[in-house]
Coordinates of C-alpha atoms in Angstrom, one line a residue:
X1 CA 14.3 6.0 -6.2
X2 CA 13.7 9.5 -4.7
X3 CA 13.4 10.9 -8.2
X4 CA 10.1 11.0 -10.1
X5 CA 10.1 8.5 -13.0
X6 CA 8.3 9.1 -16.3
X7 CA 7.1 6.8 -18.7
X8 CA 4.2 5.9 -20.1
X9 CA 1.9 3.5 -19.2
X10 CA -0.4 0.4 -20.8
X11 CA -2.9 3.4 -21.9
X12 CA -0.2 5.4 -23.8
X13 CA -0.5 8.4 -20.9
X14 CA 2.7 9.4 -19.1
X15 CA 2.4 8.4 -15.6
X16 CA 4.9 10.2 -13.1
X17 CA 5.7 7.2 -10.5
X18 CA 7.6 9.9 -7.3
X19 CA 7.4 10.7 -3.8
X20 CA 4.6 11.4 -2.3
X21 CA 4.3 14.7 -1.0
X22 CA 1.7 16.8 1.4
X23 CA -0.2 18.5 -1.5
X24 CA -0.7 14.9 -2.2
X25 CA -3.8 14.0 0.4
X26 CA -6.1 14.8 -1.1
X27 CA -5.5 12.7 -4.4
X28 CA -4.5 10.2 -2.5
X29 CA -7.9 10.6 -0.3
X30 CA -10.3 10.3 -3.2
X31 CA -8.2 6.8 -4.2
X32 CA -8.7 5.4 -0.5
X33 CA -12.1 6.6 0.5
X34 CA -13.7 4.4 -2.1
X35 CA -12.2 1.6 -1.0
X36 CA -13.2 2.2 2.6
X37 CA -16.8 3.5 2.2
X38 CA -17.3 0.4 -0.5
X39 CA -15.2 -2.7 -0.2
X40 CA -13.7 -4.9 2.4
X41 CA -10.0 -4.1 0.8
X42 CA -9.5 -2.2 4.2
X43 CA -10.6 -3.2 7.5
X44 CA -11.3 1.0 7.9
X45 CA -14.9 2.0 8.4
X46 CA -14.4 5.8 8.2
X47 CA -13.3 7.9 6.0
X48 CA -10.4 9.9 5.9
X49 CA -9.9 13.7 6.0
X50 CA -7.1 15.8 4.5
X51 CA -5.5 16.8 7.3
X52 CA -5.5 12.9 9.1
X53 CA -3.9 12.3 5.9
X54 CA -1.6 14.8 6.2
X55 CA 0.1 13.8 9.0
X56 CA 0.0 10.6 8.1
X57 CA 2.6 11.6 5.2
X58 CA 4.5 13.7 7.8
X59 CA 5.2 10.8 9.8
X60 CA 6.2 8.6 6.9
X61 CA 8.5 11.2 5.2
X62 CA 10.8 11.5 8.7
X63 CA 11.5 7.4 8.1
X64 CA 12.9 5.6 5.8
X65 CA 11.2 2.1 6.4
X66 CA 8.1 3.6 5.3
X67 CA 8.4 4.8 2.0
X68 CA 5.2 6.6 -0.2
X69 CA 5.3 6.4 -3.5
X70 CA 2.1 7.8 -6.0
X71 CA 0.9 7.7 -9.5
X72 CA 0.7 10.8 -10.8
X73 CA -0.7 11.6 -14.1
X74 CA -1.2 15.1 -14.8
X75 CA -1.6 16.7 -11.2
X76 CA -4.3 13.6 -10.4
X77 CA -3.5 10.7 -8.2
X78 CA -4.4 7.1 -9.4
X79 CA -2.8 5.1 -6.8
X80 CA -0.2 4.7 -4.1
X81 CA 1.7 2.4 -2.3
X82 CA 3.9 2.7 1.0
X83 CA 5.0 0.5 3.8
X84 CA 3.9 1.3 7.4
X85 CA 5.0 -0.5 10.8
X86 CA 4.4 -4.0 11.0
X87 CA 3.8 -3.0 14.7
X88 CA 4.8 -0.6 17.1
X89 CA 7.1 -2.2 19.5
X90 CA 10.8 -1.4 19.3
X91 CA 11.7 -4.9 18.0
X92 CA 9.4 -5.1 15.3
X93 CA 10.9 -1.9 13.8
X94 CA 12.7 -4.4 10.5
X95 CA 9.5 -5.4 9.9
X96 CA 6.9 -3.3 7.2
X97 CA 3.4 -3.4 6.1
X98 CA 3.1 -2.7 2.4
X99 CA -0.3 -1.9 0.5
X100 CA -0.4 -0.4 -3.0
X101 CA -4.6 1.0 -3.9
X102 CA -5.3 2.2 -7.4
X103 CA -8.5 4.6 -8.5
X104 CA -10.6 2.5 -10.9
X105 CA -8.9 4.5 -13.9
X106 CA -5.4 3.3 -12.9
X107 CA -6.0 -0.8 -12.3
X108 CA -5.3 -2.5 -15.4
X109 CA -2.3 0.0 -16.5
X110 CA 0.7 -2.0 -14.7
X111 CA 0.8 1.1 -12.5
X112 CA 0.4 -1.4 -8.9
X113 CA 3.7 -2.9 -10.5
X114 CA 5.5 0.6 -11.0
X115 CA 4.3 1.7 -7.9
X116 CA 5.7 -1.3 -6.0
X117 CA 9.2 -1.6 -8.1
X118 CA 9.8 2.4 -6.7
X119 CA 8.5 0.9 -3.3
X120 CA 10.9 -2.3 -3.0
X121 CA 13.5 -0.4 -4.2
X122 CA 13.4 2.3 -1.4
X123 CA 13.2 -0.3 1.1
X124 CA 16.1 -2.0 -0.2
X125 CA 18.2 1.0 1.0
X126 CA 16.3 1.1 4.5
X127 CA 16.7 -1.3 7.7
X128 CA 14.0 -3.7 6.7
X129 CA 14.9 -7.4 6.8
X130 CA 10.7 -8.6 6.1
X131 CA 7.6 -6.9 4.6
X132 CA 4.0 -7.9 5.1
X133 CA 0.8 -7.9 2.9
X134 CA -2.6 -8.4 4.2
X135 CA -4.8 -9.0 1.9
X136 CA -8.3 -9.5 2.3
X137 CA -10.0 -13.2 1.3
X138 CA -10.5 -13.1 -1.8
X139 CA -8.5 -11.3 -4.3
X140 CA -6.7 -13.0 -6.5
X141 CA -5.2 -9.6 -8.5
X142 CA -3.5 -8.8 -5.2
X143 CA -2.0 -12.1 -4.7
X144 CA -1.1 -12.6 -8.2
X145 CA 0.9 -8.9 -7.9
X146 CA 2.3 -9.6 -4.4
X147 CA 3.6 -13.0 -5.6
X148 CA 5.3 -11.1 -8.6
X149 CA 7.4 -9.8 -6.2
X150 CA 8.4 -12.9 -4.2
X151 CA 6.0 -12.9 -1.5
X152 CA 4.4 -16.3 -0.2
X153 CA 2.0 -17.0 1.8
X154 CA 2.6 -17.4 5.3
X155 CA -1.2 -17.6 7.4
X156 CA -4.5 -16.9 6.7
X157 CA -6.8 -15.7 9.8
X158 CA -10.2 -16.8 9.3
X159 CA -13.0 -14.4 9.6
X160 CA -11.0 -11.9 11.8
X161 CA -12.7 -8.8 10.4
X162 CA -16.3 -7.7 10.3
X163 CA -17.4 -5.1 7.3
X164 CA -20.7 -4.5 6.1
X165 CA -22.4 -7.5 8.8
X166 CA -19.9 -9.7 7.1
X167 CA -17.3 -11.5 8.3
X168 CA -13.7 -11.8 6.3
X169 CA -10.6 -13.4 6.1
X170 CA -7.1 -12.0 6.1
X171 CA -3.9 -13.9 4.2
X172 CA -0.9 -12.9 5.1
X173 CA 2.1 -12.5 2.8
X174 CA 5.7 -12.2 3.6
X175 CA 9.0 -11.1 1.3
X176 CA 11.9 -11.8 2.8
X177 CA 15.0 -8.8 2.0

């Protein structure tokens, strides 16, 4: 799916589900910093500039196992997913991280759906035999979505992160390719 797809959404607006690209960050920025400056979703405590995000999207666009895919309506971003390394060592490298984050505007719209069907389909045609979600105690939306697309849980770590003098758990998700 490296063609943009067009269709319209729950709200009637045409949403362009595509690649992500550089001139992307920022939109993609203004999505994520919310969830970082207000809400446990992501164990990040700082925000994230343009140009970290930028390279960020280099790095993914030179391999394939880690696909970024964006909701695009009309030149504004309302979400992305994309998978990441599970982990950095060399025999780990079948094994992706996937997250999809919405803007307030875009939950509700099936667009964490779209954006996952362009996701799972890119790493369909990559060298990924698992994918991992870690998603943050609780949240049932996420689960309900992940589980849509034949995750199952696999472990939860109790209290292993610390946001806002609060202490959270973390289940983990697997799909098997």
């Amino acid at each position: 799916l490296d063609g943009a797809q067009r269709r319209p959404d729950r709200s009637g607006m045409t949403t362009t589900i595509r690649r992500a690209a550089l001139s992307d960050a920022e939109g993609m920025n203004a999505v994520y910093n919310p969830f970082i400056l207000e809400t446990p979703a992501t164990f990040e405590t700082a925000p994230i500039d343009e140009p970290a995000r930028r390279r960020w999207l280099e790095i993914r666009a030179a391999e394939p196992r880690w696909p970024v895919f964006v909701a695009d309506e009309g030149g504004r971003i309302l979400g992305f997913a994309n998978a990441s390394a599970f982990d950095e060592r060399q025999a780990y490298e079948t094994s992706v991280k996937v997250s999809v984050f919405l803007a307030p505007e875009g939950q509700g719209r099936g667009l964490g759906v779209k954006l996952y069907e362009a996701l799972f389909a890119a790493l369909e045609t990559a060298d990924v035999h698992r994918a991992y979600a870690l998603i943050v105690a609780p949240n049932p939306a996420s689960v309900s979505l992940h589980q849509r697309f034949g995750f199952r849980q696999v472990s939860t770590l109790d209290e292993v992160g610390r946001k806002f003098g609060r202490y959270y758990s973390v289940m983990w998700f697997e799909k098997r390719f």
